[in-house]
Short mmCIF file of C-alpha atoms in Angstrom, two decimals:
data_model
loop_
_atom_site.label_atom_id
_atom_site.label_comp_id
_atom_site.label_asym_id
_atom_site.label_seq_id
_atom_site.Cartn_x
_atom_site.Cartn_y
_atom_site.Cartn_z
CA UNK T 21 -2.12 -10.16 -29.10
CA UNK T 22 -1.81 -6.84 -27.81
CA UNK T 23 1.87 -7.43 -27.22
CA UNK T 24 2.55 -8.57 -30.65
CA UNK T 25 0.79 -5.85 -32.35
CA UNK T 26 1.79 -2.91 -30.78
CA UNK T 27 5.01 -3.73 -29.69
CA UNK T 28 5.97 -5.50 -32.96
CA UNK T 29 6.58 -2.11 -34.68
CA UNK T 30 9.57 -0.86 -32.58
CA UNK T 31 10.47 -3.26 -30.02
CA UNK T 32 8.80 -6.53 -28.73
CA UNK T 33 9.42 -8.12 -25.29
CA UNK T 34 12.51 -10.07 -25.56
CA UNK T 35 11.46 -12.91 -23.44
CA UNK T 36 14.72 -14.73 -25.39
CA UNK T 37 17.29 -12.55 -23.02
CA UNK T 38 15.51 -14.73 -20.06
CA UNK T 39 16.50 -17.87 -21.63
CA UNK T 40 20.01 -16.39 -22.62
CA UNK T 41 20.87 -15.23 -19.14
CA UNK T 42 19.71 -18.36 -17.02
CA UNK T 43 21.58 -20.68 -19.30
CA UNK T 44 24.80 -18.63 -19.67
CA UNK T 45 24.51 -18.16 -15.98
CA UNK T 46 24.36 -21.54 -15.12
CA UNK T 47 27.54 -22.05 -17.90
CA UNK T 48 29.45 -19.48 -15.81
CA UNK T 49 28.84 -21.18 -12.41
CA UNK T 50 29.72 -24.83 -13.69
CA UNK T 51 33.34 -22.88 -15.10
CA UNK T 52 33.62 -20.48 -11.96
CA UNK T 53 33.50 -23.80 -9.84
CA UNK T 54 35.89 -25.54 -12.11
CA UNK T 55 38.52 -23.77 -12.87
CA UNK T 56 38.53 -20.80 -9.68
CA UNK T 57 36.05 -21.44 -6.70
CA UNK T 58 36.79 -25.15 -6.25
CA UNK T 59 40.62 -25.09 -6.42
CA UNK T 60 40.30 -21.46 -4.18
CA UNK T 61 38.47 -22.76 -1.69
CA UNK T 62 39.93 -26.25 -1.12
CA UNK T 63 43.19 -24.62 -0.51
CA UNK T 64 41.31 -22.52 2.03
CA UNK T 65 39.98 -25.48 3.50
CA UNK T 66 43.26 -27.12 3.62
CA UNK T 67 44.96 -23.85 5.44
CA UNK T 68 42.49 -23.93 8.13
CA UNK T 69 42.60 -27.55 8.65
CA UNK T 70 46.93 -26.89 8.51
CA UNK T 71 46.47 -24.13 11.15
CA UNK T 72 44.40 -25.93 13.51
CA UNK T 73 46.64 -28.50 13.26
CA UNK T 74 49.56 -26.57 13.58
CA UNK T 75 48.19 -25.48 16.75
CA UNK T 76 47.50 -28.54 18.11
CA UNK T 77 50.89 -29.63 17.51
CA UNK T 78 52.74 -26.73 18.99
CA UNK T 79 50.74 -27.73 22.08
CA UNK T 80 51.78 -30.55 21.71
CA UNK T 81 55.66 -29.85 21.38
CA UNK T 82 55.65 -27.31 24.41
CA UNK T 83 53.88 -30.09 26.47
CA UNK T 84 56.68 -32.64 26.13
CA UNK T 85 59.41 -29.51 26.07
CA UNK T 86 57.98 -28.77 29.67
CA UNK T 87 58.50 -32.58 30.62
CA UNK T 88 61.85 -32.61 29.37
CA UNK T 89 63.16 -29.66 31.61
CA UNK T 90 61.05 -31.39 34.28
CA UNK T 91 62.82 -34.44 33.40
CA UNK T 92 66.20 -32.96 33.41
CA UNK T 93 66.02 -30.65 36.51
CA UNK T 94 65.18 -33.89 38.54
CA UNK T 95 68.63 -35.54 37.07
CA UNK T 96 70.80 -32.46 37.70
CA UNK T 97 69.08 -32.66 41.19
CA UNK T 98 69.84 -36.88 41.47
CA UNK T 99 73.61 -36.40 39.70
CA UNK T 100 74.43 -33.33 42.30
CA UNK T 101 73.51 -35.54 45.50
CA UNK T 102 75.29 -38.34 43.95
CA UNK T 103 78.46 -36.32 43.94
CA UNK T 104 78.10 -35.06 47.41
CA UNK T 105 77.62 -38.89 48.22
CA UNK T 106 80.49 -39.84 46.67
CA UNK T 107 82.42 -37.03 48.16
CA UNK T 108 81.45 -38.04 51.60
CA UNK T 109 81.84 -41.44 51.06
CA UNK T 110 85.23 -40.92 49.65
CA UNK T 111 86.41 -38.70 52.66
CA UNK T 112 84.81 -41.04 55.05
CA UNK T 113 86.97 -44.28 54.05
CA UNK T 114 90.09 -41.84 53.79
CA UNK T 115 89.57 -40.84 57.13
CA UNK T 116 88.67 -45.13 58.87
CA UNK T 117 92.15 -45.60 56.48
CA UNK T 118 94.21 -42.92 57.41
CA UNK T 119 93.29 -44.34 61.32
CA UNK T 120 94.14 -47.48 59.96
CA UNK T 121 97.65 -46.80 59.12
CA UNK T 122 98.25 -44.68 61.70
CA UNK T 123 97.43 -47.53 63.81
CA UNK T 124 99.80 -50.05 62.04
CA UNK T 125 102.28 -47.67 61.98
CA UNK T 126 101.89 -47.16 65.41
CA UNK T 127 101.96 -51.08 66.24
CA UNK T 128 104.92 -51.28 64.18
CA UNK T 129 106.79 -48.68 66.18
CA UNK T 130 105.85 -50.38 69.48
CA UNK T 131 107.09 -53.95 68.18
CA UNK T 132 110.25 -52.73 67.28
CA UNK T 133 110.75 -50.29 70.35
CA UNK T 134 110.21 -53.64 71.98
CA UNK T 135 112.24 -55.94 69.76
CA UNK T 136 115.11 -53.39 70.23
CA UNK T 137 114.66 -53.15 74.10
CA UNK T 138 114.95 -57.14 74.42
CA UNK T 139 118.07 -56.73 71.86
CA UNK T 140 120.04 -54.26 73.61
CA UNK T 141 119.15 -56.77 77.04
CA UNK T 142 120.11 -59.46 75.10
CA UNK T 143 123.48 -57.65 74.20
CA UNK T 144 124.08 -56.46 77.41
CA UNK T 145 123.47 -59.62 79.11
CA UNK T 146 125.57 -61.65 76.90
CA UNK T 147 128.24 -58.54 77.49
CA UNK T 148 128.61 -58.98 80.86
CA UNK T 149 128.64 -62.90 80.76
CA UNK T 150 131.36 -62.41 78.61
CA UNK T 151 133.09 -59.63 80.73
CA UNK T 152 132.92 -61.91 84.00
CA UNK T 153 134.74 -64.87 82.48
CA UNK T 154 137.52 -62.63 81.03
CA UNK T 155 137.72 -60.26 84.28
CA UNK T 156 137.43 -63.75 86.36
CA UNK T 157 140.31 -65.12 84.14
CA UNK T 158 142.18 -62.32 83.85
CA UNK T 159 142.30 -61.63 87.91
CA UNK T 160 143.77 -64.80 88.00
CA UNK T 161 146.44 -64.52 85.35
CA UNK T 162 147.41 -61.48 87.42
CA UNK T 163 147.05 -62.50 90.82
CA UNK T 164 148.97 -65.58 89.47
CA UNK T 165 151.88 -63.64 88.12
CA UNK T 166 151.75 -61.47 91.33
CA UNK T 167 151.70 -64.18 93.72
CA UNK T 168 153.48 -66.73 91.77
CA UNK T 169 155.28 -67.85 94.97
CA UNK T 170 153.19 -69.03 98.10
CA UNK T 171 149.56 -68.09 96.72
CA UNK T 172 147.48 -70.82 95.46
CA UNK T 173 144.68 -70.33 92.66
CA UNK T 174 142.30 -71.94 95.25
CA UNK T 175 142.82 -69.87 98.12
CA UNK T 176 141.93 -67.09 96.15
CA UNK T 177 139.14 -67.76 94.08
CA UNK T 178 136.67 -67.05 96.51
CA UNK T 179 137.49 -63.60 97.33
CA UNK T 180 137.72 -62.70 93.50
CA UNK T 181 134.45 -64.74 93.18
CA UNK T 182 132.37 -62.53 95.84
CA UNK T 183 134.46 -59.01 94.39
CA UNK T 184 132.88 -59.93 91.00
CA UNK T 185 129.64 -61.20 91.97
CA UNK T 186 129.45 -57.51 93.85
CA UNK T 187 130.44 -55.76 91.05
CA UNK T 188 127.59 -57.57 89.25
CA UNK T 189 124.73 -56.69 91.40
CA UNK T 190 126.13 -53.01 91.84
CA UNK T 191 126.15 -52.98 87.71
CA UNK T 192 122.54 -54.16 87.75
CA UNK P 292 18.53 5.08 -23.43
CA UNK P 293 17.12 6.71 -26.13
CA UNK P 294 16.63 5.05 -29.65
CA UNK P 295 15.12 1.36 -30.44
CA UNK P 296 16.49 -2.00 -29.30
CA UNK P 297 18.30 -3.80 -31.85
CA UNK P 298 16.78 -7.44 -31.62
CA UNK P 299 16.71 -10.04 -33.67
CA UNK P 300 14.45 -13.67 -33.44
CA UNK P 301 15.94 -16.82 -33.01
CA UNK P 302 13.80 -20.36 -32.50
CA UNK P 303 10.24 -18.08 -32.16
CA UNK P 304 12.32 -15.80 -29.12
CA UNK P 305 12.75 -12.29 -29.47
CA UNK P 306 16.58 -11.68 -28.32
CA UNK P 307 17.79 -8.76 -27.67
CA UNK P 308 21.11 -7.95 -29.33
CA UNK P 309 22.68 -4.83 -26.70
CA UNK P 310 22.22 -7.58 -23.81
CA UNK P 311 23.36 -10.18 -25.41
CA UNK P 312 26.52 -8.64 -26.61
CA UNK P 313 27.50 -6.91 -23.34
CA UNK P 314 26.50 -9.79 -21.26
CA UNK P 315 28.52 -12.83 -23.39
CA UNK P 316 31.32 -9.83 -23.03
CA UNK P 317 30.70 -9.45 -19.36
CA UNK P 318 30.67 -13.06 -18.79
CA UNK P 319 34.16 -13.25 -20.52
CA UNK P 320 35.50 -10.44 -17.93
CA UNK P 321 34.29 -12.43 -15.14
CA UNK P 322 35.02 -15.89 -16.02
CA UNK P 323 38.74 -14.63 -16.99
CA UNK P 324 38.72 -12.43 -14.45
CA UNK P 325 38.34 -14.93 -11.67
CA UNK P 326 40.13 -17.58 -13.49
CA UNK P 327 43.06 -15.17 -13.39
CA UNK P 328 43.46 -14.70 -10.09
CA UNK P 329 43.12 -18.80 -9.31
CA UNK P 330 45.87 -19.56 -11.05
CA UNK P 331 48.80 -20.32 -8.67
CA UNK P 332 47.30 -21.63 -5.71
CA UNK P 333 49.37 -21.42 -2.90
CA UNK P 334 49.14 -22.52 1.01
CA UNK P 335 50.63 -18.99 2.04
CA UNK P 336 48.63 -16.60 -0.35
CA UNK P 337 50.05 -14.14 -2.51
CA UNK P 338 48.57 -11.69 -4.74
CA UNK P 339 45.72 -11.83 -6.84
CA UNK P 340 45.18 -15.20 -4.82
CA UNK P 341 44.72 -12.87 -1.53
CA UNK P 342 42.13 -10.59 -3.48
CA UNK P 343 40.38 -13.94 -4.32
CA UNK P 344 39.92 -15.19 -0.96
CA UNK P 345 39.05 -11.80 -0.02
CA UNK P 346 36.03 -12.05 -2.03
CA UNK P 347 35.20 -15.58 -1.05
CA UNK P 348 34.89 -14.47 2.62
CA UNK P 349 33.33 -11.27 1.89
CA UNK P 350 30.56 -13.18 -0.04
CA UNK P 351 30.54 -15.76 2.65
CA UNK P 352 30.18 -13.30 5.38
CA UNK P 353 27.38 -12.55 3.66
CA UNK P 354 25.26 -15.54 3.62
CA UNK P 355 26.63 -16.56 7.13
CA UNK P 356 25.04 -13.27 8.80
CA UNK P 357 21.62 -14.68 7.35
CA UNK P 358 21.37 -17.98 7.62
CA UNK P 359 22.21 -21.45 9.95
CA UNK P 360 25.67 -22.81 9.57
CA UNK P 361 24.36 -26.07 8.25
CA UNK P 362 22.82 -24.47 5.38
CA UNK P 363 25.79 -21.59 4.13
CA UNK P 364 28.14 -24.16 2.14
CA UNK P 365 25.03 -24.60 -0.51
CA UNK P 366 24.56 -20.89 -1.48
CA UNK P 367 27.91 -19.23 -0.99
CA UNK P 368 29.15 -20.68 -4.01
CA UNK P 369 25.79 -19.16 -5.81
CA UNK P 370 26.45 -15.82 -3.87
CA UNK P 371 29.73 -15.22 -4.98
CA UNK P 372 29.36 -15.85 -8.78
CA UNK P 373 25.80 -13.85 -8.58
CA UNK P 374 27.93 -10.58 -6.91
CA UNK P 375 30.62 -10.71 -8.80
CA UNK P 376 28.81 -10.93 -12.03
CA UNK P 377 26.50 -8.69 -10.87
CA UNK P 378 29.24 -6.20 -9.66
CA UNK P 379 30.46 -6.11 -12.79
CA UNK P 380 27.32 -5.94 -15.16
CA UNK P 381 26.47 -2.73 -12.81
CA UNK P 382 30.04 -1.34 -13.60
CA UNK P 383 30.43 -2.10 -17.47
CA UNK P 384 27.92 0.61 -18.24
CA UNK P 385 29.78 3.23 -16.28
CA UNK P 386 33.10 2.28 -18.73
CA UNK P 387 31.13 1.39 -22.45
CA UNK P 388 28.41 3.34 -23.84
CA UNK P 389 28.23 2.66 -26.91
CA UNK P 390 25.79 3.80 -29.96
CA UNK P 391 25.22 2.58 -33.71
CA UNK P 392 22.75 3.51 -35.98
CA UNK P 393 20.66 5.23 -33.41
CA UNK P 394 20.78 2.37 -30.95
CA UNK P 395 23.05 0.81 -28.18
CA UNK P 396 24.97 -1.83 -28.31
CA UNK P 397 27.44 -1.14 -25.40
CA UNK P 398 25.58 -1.14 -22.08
CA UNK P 399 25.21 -2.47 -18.08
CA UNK P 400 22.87 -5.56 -18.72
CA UNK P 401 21.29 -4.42 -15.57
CA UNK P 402 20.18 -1.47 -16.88
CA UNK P 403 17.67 -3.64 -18.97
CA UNK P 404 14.45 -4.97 -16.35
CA UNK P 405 14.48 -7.95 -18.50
CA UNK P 406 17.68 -9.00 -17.47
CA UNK P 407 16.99 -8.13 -13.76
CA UNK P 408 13.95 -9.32 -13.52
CA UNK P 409 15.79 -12.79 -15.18
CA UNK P 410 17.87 -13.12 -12.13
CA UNK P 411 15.59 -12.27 -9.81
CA UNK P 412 13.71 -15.09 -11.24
CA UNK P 413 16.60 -16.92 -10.65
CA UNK P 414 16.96 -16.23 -7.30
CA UNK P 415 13.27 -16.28 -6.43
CA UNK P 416 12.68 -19.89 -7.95
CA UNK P 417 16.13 -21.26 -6.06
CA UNK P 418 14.39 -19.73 -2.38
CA UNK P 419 10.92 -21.45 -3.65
CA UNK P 420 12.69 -25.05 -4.85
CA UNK P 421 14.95 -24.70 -1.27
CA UNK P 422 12.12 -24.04 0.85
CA UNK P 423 10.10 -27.50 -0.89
CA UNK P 424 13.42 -29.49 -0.32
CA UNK P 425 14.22 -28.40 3.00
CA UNK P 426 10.95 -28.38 4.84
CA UNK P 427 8.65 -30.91 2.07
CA UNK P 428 5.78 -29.71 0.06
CA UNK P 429 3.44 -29.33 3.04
CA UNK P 430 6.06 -27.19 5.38
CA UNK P 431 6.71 -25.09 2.44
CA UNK P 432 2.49 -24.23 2.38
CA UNK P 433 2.08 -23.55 5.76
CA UNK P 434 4.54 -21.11 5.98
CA UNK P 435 2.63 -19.04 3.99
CA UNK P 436 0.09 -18.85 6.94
CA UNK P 437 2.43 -18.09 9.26
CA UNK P 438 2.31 -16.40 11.55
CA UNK P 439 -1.46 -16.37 11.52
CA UNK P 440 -4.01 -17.81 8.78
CA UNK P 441 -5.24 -14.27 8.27
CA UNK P 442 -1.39 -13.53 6.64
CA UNK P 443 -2.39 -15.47 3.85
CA UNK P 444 -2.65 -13.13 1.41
CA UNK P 445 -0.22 -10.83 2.24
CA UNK P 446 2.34 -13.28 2.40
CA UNK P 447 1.44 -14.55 -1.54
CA UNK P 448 1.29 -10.95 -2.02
CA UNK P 449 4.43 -9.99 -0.57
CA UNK P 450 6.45 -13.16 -2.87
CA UNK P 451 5.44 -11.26 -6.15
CA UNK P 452 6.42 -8.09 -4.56
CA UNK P 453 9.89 -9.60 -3.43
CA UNK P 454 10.23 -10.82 -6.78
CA UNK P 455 9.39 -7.24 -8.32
CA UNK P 456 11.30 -5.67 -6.46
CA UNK P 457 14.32 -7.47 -6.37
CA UNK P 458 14.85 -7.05 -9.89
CA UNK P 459 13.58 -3.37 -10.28
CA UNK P 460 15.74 -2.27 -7.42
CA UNK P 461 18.82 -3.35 -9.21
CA UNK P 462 17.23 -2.02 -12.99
CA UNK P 463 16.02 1.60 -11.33
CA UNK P 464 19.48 1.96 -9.73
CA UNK P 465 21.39 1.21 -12.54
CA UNK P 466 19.25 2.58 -15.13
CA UNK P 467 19.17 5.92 -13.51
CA UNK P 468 22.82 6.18 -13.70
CA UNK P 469 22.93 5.44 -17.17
CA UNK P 470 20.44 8.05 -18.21
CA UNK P 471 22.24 11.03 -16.10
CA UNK P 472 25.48 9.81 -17.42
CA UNK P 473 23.72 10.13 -20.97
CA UNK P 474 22.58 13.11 -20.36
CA UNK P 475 25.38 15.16 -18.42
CA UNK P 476 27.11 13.66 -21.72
CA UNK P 477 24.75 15.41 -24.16
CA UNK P 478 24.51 18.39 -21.95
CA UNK P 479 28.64 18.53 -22.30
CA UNK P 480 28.85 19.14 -25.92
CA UNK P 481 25.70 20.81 -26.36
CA UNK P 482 27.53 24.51 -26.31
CA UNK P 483 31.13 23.93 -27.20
CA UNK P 484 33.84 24.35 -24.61
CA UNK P 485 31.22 26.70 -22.53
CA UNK P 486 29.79 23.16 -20.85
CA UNK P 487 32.60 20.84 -21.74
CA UNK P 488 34.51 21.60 -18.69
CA UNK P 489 31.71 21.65 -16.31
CA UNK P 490 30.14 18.73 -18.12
CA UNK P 491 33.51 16.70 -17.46
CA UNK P 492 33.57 17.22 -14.01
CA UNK P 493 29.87 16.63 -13.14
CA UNK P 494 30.45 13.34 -15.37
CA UNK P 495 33.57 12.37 -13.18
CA UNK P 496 31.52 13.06 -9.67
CA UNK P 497 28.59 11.05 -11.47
CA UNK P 498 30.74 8.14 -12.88
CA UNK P 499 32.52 7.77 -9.21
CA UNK P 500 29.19 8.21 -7.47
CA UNK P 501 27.83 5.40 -10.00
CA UNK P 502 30.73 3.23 -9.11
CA UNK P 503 29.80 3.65 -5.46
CA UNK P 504 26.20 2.48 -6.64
CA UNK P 505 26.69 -0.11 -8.71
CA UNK P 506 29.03 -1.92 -5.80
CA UNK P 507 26.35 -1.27 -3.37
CA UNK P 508 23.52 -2.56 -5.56
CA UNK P 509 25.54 -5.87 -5.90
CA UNK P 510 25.33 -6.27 -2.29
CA UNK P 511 22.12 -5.59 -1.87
CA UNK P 512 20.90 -7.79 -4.23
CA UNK P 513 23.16 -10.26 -2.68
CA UNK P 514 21.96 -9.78 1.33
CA UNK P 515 18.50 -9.60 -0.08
CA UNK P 516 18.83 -12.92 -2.25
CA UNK P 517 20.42 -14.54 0.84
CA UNK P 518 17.32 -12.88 3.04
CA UNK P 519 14.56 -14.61 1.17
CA UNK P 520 16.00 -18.15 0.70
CA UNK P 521 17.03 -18.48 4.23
CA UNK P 522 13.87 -17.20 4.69
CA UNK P 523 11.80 -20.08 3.13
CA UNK P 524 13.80 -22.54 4.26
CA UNK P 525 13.51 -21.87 7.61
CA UNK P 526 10.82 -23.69 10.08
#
């Protein structure tokens, strides 16, 4: 009452701005949220859930990095005494062969030092066989044409038989 | 300031017309503002998208200092849209002032106590409905004889004075600034180029000083809101 007729004149209470703001408020939210807070702060959502996963995954990725050099230090390490094995293993059967042929080698020199030994007996032997028949036969063509007259072949034969048989053992 | 409000009566209201015209015009600065500076969403930021998210967590930081994590994701959203709008209601007035016919039609919508005292309405029902949903009907009631039965009163008491002052705060703050603006302005051309040129440069110092203002009254209004509804809805 008192509102309406004193204020009525120049200005009433303009309960009607209430009403105005609250529902054009409310308007501004629902479009705010629509078109700028919702798409804003999903993205912001989706950075921080992006980071933190980032994170995790660089943890990740160094972990199994660290393994890998692990890994590979301890194969350098294997492949490096392999080759030293092999090295050693290598020298150590050039070493029982090189004994090996140096063995043979000397066998081989030993059987044909000996081979040659019983061939130059063998030689020699048959040598002087053959040098007492022609020396025994040839004494007695000369002592034949020497003595032609009164000397038998008989007489003589055992005084050129001991000569020779002298000569032989002197020889040997 | 100075001279009648034009209003007009629609449905058996009384509206009145300077509010209405600079807040459906304010509402258009926001709405386009923000909308703006959402457009191309990226993962790595850029631009007006950085300023954006700027805000976001500045008005989040806000309701996170007052209340339990559990309960910030339902008012930041109400946060931010209340400070920006309210950031730039308090601003509008320092940029248009404008008269016709002996009355404004140009002005901050918070100068007006109506319109404050609307939002603080706003904000005071929202703490009252959160405190009923979050700790029932009968939780809500015996908070108000917390943290003795003798508080009683001066806890009913000090929910109308919340609500009074929440919105007269933001209306004195603004108001004032609007009226020495006014003034400073009339005092300007009162004698000619003898107060022009001091008038122009008290006017500057006033309009940055009312910039300053009107930015902090946003946040204040803001904390404060934040202040009361975590306030009701806790235990």
């Amino acid at each position: 009452m008192f509102v309406n007729s004193v204020l009525a004149e120049s200005n009433s209470l303009y309960i009607g701005d209430l009403v105005f703001y609250i529902v054009t408020f409310i308007i501004l939210m629902l479009l705010v949220k629509h078109f700028a807070w919702g798409p804003v702060t999903d993205m912001m959502k989706k950075r921080a859930d992006k980071i933190a996963s980032d994170i995790d995954n660089a943890a990740k990725s160094r972990e199994n990095a660290e393994k890998m050099a692990a890994k590979r230090q301890a194969e350098l390490q294997n492949s490096r005494q392999e080759a030293a094995d092999i090295v050693s293993n290598a020298k150590k059967s050039a070493e029982t062969q090189r004994a090996q042929i140096v063995e043979a080698a000397q066998n081989d020199a030993q059987s044909l030092k000996q081979q040659a030994q019983k061939d130059a007996d063998q030689a020699r032997r048959d040598a002087l066989n053959g040098a007492k028949d022609d020396v025994a036969n040839l004494s007695i063509e000369i002592a034949s044409k020497l003595i032609q007259k009164e000397l038998k072949a008989d007489d003589q034969k055992a005084l050129i038989d001991s000569y020779i048989e002298g000569l032989v053992d002197h020889e040997s | 300031m100075g001279g009648d409000a034009l209003t007009f009566k629609l449905f058996g209201l009384t509206f009145n017309t300077t509010n209405i015209v600079s807040g459906l015009i304010i509402y258009a600065i926001v709405f386009f503002t923000l909308y703006g500076m959402s457009r191309k969403i990226k993962m790595k930021p850029t631009g007006a998208q950085n300023v954006f998210e700027w805000l976001v967590d500045f008005t989040n930081g806000i309701v996170r200092s007052q209340m339990p994590a559990e309960e910030q994701g339902h008012y930041s959203f109400f946060a931010f849209v209340l400070f920006v709008f309210i950031f730039f209601a308090n601003q509008f007035g320092l940029l248009f002032q404008f008269h016709w016919n002996g009355a404004e039609v140009l002005r901050s919508p918070t100068a007006d106590p109506v319109v404050t005292l609307t939002f603080s309405l706003m904000v005071m029902t929202l703490a009252h409905f959160a405190g009923v949903a979050h700790n029932g009907l009968g939780g809500y009631l015996k908070n108000y004889a917390k943290p003795f039965t003798l508080m009683l009163p001066v806890n009913i008491i000090e929910d109308f004075a919340n609500f009074l002052t929440l919105g007269l705060r933001i209306f004195g703050n603004i108001f004032a600034g609007e009226l020495l603006m006014s003034l400073i302005a009339n005092m300007a051309f009162s004698h000619g180029i003898l107060t022009i040129i001091p008038g122009l440069l008290l006017e500057l110092c006033w309009q940055g000083f009312s910039v300053f203002i009107g930015s902090i009254q946003a946040y204040v209004f803001v904390t404060l809101t934040t202040v009361y509804i975590s306030r009701k809805i806790s235990e």
